[in-house]
Short mmCIF file of C-alpha atoms in Angstrom, two decimals:
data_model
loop_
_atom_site.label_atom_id
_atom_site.label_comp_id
_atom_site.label_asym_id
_atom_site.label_seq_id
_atom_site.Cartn_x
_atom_site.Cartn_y
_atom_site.Cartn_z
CA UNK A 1 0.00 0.00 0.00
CA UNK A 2 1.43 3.59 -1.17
CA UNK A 3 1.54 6.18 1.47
CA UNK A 4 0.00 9.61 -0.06
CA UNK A 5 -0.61 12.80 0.77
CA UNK A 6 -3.77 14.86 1.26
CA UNK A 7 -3.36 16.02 -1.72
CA UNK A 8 -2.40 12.76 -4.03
CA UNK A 9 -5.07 11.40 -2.04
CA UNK A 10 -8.07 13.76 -3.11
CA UNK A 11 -6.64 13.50 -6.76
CA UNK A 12 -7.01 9.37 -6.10
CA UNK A 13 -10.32 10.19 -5.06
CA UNK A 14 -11.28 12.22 -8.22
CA UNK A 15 -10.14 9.42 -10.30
CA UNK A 16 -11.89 6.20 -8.65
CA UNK A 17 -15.05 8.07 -8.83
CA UNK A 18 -14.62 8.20 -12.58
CA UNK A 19 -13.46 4.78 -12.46
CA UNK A 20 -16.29 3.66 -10.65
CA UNK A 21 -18.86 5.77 -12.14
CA UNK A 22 -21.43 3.10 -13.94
CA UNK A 23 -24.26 4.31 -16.60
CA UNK A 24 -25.27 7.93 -16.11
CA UNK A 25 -29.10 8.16 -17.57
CA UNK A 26 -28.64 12.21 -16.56
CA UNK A 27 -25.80 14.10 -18.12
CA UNK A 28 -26.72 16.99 -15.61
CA UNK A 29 -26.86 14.89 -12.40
CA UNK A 30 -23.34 13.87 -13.27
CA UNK A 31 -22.08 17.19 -13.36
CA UNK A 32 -24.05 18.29 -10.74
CA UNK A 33 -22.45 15.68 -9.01
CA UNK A 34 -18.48 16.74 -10.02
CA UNK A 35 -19.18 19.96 -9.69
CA UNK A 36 -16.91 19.93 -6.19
CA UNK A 37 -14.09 17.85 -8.39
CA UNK A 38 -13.29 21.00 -10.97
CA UNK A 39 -12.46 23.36 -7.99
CA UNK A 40 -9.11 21.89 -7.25
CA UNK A 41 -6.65 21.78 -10.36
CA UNK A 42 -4.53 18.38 -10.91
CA UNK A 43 -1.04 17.75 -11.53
CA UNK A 44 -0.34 15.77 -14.59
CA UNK A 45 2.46 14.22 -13.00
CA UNK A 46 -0.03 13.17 -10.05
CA UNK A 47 -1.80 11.81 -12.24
CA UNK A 48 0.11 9.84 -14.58
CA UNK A 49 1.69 8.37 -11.81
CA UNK A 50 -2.06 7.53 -10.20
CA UNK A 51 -3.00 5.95 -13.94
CA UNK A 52 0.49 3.92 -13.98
CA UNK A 53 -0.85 2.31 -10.68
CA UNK A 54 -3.83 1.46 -11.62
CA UNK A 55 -2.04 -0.44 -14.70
CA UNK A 56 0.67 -1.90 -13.09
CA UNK A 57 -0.64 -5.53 -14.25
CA UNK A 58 -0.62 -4.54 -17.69
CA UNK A 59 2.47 -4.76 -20.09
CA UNK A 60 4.08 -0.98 -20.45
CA UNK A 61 2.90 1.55 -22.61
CA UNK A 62 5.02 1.08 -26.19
CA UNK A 63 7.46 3.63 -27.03
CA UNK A 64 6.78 6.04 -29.96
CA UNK A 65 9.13 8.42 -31.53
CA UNK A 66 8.41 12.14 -32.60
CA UNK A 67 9.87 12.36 -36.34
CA UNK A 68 11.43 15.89 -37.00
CA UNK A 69 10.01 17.63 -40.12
CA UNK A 70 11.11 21.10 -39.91
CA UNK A 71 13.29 22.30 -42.64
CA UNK A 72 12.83 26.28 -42.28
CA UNK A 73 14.32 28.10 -39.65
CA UNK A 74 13.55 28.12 -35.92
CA UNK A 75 10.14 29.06 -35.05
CA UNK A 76 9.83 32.30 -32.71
CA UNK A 77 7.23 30.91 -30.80
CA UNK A 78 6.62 27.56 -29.20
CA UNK A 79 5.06 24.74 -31.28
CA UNK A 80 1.20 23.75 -30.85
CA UNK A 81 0.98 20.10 -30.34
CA UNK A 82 -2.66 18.81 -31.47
CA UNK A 83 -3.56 15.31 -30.81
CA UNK A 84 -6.17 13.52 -33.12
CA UNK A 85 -7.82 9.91 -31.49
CA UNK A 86 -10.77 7.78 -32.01
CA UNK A 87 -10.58 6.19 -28.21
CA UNK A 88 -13.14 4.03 -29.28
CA UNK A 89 -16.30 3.97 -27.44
CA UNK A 90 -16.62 2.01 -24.25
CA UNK A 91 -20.37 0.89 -25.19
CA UNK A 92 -19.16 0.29 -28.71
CA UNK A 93 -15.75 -2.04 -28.05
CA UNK A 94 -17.64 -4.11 -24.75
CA UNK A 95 -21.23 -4.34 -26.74
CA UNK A 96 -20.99 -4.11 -30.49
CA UNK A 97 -17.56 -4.16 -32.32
CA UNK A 98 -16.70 -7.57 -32.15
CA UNK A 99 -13.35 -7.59 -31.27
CA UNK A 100 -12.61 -10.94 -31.93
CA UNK A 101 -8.87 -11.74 -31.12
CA UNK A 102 -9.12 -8.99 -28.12
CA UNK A 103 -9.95 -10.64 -24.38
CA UNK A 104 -12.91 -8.74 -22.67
CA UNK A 105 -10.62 -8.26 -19.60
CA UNK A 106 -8.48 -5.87 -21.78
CA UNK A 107 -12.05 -3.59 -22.38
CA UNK A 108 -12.51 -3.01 -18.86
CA UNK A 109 -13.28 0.77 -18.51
CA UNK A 110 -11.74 0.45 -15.45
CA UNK A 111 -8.31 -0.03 -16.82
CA UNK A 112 -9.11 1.13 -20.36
CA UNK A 113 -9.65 4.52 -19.26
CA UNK A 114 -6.41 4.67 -17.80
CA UNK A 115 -4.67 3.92 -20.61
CA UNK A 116 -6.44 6.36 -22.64
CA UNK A 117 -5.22 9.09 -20.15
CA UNK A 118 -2.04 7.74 -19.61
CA UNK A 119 -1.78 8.25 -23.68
CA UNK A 120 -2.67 11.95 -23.74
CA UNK A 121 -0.92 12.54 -20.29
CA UNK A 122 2.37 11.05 -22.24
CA UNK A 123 1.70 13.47 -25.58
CA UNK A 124 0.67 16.37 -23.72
CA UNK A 125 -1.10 17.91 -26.58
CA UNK A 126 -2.22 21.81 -26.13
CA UNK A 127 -5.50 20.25 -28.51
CA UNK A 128 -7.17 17.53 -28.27
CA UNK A 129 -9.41 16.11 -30.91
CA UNK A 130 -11.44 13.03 -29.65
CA UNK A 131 -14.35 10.72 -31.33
CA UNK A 132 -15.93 7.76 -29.96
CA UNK A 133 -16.26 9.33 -26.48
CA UNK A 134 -19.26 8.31 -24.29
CA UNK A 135 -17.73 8.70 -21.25
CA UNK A 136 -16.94 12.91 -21.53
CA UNK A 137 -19.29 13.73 -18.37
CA UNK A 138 -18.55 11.73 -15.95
CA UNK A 139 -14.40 11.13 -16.99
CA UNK A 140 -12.88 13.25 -19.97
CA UNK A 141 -14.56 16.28 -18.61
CA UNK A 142 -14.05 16.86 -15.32
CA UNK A 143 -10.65 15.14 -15.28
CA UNK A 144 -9.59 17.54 -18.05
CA UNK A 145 -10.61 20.79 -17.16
CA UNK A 146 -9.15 20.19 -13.54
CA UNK A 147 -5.39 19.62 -16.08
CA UNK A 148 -6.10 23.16 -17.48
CA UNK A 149 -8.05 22.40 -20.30
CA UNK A 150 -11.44 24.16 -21.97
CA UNK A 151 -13.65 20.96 -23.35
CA UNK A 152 -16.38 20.72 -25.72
CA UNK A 153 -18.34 17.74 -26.54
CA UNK A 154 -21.33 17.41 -29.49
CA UNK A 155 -22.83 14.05 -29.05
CA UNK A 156 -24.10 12.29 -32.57
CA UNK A 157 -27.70 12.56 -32.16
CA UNK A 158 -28.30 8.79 -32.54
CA UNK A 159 -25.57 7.09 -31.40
CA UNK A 160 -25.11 3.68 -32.05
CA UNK A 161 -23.63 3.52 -28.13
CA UNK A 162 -27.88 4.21 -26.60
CA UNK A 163 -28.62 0.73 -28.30
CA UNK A 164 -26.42 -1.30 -25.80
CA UNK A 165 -27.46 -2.19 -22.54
CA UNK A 166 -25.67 -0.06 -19.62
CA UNK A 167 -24.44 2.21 -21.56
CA UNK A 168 -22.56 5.59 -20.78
CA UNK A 169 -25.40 8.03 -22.89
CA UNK A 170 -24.23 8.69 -26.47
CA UNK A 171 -20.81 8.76 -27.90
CA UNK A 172 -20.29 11.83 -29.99
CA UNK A 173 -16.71 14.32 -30.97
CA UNK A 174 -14.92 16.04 -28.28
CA UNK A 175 -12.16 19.36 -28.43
CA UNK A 176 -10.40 19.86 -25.62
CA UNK A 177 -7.63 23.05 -25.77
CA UNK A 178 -5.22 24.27 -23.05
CA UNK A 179 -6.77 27.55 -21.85
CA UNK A 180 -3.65 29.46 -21.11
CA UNK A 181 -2.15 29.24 -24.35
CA UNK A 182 -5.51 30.06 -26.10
CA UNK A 183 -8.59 32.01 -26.16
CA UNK A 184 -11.75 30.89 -27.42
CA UNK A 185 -13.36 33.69 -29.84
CA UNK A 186 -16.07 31.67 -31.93
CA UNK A 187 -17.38 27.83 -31.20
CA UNK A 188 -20.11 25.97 -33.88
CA UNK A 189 -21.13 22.73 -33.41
CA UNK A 190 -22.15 21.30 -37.08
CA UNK A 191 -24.18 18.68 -37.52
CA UNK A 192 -23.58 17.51 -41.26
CA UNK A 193 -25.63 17.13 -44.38
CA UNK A 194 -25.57 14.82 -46.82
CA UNK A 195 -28.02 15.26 -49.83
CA UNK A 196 -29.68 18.28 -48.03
CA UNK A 197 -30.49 15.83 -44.99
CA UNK A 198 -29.47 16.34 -41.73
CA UNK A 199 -26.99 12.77 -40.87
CA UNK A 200 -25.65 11.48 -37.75
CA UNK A 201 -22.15 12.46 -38.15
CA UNK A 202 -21.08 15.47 -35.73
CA UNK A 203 -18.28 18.55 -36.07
CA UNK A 204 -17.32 21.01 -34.02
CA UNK A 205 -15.22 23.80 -35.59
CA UNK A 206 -13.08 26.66 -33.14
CA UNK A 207 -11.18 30.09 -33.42
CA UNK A 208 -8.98 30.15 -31.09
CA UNK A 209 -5.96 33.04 -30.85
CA UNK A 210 -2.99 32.02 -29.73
CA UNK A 211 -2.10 33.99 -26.74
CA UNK A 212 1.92 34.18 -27.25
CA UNK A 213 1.50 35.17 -31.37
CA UNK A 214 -2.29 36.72 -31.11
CA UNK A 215 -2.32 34.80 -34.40
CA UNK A 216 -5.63 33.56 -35.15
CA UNK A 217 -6.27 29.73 -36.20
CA UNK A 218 -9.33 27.33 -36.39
CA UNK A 219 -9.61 23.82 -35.27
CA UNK A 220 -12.45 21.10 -36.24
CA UNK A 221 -12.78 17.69 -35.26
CA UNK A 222 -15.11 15.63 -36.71
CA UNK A 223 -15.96 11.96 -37.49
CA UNK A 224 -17.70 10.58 -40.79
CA UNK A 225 -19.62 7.76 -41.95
CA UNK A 226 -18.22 4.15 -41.24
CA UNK A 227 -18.66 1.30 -43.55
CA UNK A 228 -17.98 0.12 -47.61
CA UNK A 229 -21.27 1.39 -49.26
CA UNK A 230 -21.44 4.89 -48.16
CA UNK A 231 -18.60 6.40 -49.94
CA UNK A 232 -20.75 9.12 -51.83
CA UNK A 233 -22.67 9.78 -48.22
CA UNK A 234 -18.62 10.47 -46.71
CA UNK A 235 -18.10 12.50 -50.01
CA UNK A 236 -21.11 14.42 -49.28
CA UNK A 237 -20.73 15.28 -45.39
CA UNK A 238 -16.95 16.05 -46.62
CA UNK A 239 -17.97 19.06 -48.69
CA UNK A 240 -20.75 20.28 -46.06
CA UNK A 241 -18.15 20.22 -43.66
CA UNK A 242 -15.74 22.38 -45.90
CA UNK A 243 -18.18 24.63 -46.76
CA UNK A 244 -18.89 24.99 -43.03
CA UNK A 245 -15.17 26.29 -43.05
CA UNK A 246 -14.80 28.24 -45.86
CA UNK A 247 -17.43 30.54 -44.08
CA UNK A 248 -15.59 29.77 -40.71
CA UNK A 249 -12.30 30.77 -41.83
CA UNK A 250 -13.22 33.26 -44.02
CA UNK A 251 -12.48 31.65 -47.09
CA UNK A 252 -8.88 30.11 -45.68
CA UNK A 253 -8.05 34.00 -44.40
CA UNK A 254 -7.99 32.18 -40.81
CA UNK A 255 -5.30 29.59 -40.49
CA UNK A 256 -7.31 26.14 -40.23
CA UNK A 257 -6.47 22.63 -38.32
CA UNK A 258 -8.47 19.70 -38.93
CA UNK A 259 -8.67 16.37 -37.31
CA UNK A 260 -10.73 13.29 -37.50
CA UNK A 261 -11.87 10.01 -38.36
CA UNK A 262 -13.02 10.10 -41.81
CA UNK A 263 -13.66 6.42 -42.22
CA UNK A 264 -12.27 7.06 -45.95
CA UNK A 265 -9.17 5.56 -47.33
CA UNK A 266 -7.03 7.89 -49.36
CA UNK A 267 -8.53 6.66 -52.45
CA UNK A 268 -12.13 8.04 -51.93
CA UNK A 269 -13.40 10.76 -53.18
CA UNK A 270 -13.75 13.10 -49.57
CA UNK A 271 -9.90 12.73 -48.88
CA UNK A 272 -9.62 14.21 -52.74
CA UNK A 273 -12.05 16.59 -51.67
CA UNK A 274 -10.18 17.85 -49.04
CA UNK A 275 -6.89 17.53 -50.81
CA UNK A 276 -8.03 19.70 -53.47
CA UNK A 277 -10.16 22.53 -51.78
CA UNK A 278 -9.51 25.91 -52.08
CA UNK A 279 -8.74 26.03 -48.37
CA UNK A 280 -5.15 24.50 -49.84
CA UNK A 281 -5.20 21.82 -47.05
CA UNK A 282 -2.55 19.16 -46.47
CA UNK A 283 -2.50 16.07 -44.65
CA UNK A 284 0.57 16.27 -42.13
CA UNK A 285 1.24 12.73 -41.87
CA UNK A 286 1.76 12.03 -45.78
CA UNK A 287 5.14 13.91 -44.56
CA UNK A 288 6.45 11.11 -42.30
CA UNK A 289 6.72 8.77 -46.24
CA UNK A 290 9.80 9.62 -47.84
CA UNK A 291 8.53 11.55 -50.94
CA UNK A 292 6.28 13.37 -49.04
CA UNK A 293 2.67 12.33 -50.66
CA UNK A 294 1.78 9.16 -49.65
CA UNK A 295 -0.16 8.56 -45.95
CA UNK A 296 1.14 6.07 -43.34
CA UNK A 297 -0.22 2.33 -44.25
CA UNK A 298 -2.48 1.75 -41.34
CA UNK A 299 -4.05 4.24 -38.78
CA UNK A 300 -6.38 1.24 -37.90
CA UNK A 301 -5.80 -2.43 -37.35
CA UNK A 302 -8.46 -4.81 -35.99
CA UNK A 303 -9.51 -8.44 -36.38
CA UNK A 304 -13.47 -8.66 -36.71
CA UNK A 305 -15.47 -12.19 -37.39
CA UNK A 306 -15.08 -11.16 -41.02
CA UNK A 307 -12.13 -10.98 -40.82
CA UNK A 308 -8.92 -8.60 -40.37
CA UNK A 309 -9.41 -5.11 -41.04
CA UNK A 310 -6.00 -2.77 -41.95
CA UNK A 311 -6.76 0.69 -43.26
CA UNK A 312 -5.69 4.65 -43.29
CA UNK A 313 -8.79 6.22 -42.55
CA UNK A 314 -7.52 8.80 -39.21
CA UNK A 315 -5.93 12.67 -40.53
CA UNK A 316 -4.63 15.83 -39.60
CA UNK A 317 -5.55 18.12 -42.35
CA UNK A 318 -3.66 21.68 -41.94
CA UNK A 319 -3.45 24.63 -43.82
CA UNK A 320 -0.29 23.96 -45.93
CA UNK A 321 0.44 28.12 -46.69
CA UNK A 322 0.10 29.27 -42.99
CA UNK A 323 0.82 26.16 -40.61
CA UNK A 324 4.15 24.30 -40.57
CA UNK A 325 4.75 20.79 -39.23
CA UNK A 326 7.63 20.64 -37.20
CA UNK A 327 6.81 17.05 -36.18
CA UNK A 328 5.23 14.06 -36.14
CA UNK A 329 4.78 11.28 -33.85
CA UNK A 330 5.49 8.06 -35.55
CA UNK A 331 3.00 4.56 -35.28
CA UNK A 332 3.21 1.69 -33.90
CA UNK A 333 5.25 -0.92 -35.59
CA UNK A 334 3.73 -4.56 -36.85
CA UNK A 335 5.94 -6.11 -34.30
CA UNK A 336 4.55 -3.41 -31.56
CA UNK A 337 0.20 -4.11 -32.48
CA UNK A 338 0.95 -7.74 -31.81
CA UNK A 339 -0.96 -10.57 -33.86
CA UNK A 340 -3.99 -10.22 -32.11
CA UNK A 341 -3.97 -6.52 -33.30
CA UNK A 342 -6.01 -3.72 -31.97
CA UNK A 343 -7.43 -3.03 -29.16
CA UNK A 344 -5.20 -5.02 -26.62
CA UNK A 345 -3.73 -5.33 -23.05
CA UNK A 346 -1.00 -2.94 -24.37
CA UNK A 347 -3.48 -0.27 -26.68
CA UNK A 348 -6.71 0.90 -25.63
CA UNK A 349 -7.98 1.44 -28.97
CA UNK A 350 -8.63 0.15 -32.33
CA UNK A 351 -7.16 3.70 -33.91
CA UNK A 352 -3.70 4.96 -33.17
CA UNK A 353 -3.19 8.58 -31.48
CA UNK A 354 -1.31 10.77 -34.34
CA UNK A 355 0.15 13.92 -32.93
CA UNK A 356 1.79 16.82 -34.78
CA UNK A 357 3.46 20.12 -33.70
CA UNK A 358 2.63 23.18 -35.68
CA UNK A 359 4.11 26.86 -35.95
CA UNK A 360 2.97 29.41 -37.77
CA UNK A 361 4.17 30.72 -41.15
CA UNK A 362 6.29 33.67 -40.19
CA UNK A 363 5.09 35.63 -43.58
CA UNK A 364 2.87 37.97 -42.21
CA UNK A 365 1.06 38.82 -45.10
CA UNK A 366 -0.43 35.36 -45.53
CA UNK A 367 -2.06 35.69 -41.72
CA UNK A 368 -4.18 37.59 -39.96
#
């Protein structure tokens, strides 16, 4: 048994009541309930350290490498580190997703959730793009905003997560920024169209301005579509979204970030969509291949009863003539995923993290 202090010990409280915290039919009750939680902040280190405990029986986190990319000249400011990850939803990997090769012991929100954390606590992005996340109330929420963040959630307004028993409430995207580094000035929440119809698939689309610069940028998460079939559906939510932030960015005046789960391989039409917009958009980790334009082979790597699934389908989209990417965090090896392949005791998703540092163009007639 660890001796703590008073305060390790109130930040060991905070946590096992997330870790405890079963279905929550009332998203108000639950903050209601942590609304004593937020007053104290936490210390990352705290808990990292709290997480690492918890998942002491489980084989180490893997190591992953940041791969340098800069080839101007020193930024003057320090880099923004934005972290894109489909956690995968808890109702969704325990009820519905069929993880075939995966043991249910390794899905325990109990120890899954720690994980997760211990992932982002490692990266220490100053953004944080999430999908898949039905458990933003009563964990991502008030654990985050207690480490100095500003959070956001827009659930998907039928999520697939309300047809399995016990579940959390609905999954939906999540934007989570670190509040002294940044100041919100504008916040939509899109819900996409496809065909002129409202769909299920969920955005949410920022201006921040970066305190140190007082440079201006937008950030979107967002997650399309899933399955083979609804390629033209993906193709159309793609262009609603992008018109969303033409207007948003004022016709690409505004610096923009964008993150998400497209559920599109690089060969469908929405990824040519968005590689071809007038918003001049790039997708930061084609930079990581050695010619520069072609994406990483797998962002996602699952075995399913049909059988095993490898595919690119997670991006950072940036804009290419105001944003530079000074780095990139590498994936996880073959040899790293394991045979079984994703989730696992080691990874507590089916999608890997990607993370990227950014600076600003220093040409300051190409930004507000």
């Amino acid at each position: 048994v660890c001796s703590m202090g008073n305060s390790t010990s109130r930040l060991y409280s905070a946590l096992a009541k997330t870790l405890s915290s079963g279905a929550v039919p009332q998203h108000q009750d639950c903050l209601e309930q942590l609304d004593s939680a937020r007053l104290d902040p936490i210390d990352p280190k705290d808990l990292l350290e709290q997480c690492q405990m918890v998942l002491q029986k489980r084989p180490p986190r893997f190591q992953r490498n940041f791969v340098s990319l800069k080839k101007n000249a020193a930024s003057t400011h320090r880099p923004i580190r934005v972290m894109q990850w489909n956690i995968l939803a808890q109702a969704l990997g325990e009820g519905k997703d069929n993880f075939v090769q995966c043991p249910m012991e390794a899905l325990k929100w109990e120890e899954r959730k720690c994980l997760i954390l211990e992932e982002i606590l490692a990266y220490k992005p100053d953004i944080l793009c999430l999908q898949e996340v039905d458990h933003y109330f009563d964990t991502f929420e008030p654990l985050l905003s207690r480490l100095g963040y500003q959070c956001t959630f827009f659930p998907k307004p039928w999520s697939p997560c309300l047809d399995v028993e016990q579940n959390n409430g609905p999954d939906g995207c999540a934007l989570f920024f670190v509040k002294d580094r940044f100041e919100l000035i504008n916040s939509a929440n899109i819900r996409l169209t496809a065909m002129k119809l409202k769909t299920n698939q969920v955005a949410i689309a920022q201006t921040l301005k970066c305190n140190e610069t007082g440079r201006l940028f937008c950030i979107a998460v967002t997650h399309l579509k899933a399955r083979t079939g609804w390629e033209r559906f993906r193709s159309a939510q793609g262009c609603d979204l992008l018109q969303n932030l033409k207007s948003i960015t004022q016709g690409a005046k505004i610096p923009l970030i964008v993150c998400g789960d497209f559920n599109a391989e690089p060969t469908e039409e929405v990824y040519r969509e968005f590689s071809n917009s007038s918003l001049n958009l790039n997708s930061a980790y084609k930079l990581l291949s050695p010619d520069g334009q072609s994406e990483p082979p797998y962002t996602t790597w699952k075995i399913r009863p049909s059988g095993e699934c490898r595919h690119t389908l997670d991006y950072i989209w940036y804009s290419q003539h105001a944003l530079n990417v000074n780095s990139a965090l590498g994936l996880l090896t073959e040899e790293q995923i394991g045979p079984n392949r994703l989730p696992s005791f080691h990874y507590p998703s089916d999608h890997l993290s990607l993370v990227c540092d950014f600076s600003f163009n220093q040409d300051p007639d190409r930004l507000l």
